[in-house]
GROMACS .gro file of C-alpha atoms in nm:
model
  107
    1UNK     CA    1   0.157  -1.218  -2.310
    2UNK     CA    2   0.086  -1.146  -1.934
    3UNK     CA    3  -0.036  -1.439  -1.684
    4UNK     CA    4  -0.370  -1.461  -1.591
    5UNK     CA    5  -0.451  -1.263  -1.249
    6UNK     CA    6  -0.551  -1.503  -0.984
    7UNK     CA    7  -0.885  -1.629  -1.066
    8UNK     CA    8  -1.142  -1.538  -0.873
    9UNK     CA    9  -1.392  -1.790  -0.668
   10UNK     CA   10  -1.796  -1.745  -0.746
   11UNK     CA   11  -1.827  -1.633  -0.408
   12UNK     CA   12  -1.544  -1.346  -0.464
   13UNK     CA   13  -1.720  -1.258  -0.777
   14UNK     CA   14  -2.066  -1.225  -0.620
   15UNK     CA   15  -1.864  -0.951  -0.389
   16UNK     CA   16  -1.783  -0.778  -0.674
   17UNK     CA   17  -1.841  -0.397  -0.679
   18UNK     CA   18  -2.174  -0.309  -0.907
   19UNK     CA   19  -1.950  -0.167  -1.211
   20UNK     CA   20  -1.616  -0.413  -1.164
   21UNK     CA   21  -1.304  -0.257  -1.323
   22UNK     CA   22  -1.206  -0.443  -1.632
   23UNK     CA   23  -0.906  -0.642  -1.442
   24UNK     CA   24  -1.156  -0.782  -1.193
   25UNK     CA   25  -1.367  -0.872  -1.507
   26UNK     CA   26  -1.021  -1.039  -1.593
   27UNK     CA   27  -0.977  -1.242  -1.317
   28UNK     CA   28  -1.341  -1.345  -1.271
   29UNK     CA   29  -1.275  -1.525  -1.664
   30UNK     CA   30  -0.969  -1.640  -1.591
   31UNK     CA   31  -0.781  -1.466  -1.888
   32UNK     CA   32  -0.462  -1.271  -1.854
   33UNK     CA   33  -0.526  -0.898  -1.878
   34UNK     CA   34  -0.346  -0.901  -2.255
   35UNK     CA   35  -0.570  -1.125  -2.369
   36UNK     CA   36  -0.882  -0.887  -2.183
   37UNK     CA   37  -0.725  -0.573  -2.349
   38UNK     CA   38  -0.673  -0.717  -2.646
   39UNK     CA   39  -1.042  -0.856  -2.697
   40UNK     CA   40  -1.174  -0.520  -2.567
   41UNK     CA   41  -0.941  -0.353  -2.831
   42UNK     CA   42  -1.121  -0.555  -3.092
   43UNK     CA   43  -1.452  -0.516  -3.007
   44UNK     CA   44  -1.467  -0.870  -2.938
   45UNK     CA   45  -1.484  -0.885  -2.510
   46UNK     CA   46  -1.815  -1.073  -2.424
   47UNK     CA   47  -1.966  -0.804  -2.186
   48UNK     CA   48  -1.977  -0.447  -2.274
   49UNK     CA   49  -1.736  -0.240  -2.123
   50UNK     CA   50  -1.776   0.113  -2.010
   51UNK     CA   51  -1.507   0.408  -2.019
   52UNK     CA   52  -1.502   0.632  -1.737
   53UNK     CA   53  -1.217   0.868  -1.828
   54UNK     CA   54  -0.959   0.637  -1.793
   55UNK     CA   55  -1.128   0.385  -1.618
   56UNK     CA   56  -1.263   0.082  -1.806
   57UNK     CA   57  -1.572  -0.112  -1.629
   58UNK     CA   58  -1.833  -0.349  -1.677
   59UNK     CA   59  -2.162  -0.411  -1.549
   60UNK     CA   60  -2.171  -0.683  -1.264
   61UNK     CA   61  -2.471  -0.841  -1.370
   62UNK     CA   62  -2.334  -0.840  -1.700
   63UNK     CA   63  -2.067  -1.015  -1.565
   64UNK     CA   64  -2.241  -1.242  -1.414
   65UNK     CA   65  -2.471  -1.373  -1.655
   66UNK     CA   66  -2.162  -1.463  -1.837
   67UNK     CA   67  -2.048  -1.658  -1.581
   68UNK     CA   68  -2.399  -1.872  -1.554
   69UNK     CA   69  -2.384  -1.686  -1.183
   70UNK     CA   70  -2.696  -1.534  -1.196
   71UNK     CA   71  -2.903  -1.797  -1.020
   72UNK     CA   72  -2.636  -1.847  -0.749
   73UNK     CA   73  -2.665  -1.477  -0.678
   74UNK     CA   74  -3.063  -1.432  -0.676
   75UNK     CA   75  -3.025  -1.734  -0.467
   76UNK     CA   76  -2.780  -1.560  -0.158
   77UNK     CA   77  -3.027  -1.237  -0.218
   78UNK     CA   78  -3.311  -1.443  -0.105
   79UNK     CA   79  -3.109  -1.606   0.196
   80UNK     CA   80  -3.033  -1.291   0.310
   81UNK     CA   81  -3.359  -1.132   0.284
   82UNK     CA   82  -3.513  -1.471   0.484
   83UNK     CA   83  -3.259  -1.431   0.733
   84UNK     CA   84  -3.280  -1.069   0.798
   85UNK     CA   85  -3.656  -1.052   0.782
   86UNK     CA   86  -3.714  -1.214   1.130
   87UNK     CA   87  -3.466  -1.014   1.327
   88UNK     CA   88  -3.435  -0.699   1.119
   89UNK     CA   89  -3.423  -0.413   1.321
   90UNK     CA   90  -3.633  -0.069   1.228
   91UNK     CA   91  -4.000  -0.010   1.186
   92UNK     CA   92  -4.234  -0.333   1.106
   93UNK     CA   93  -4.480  -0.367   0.894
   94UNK     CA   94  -4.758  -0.386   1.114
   95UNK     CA   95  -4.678  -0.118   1.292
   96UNK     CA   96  -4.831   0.218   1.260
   97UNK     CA   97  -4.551   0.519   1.200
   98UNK     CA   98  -4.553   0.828   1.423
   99UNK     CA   99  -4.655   1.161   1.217
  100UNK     CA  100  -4.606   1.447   1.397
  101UNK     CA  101  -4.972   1.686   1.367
  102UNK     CA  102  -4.910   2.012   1.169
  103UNK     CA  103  -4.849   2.309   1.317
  104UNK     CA  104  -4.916   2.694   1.185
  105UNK     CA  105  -4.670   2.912   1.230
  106UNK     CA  106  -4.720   3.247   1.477
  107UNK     CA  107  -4.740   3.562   1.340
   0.00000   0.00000   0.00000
């Protein structure tokens, strides 16, 4: 049986990509990939996992939720939306948009 990959820290894990290969799935459990492939193989792995041609993947809110991360995530979301909102550049809310007037066009 293989070693487990390094495990990965909550913080690493909330980086994840959306859909998280299978091996980073690994890693975020702690379990060595035989013991991943294996469980997949017998339709036993705790999160569903997806098959993109080759490619096996799970969803990272899937992954999450296993992990009891789900809080700690929503959490940094609304950090980072309270931190951006003050200094955000772009258009605010209370200003109006320019729209340019129609125009016909010449015959």
């Amino acid at each position: 049986m293989t070693a487990p990959l390094p495990a990965l820290t909550p913080e690493q894990v909330l980086g994840l990509p959306a859909m998280p290969a299978v091996k980073q799935a690994f890693a975020a459990m702690n379990i060595s990939e035989g013991t991943g492939y294996t469980l997949i193989r017998q339709a036993e792995f705790p999160i569903e996992v997806l098959q993109f041609g080759r490619a096996k993947r799970v969803r990272k809110t899937e992954l999450l939720a296993f992990l009891g991360l789900t809080q700690t995530a929503a959490a940094e979301v609304q950090s980072a939306a309270a931190t951006h909102a003050d200094g955000a550049p772009g258009v605010q809310p209370e200003t109006p948009s320019e729209q340019s007037a129609p125009t016909r066009a010449s015959k």
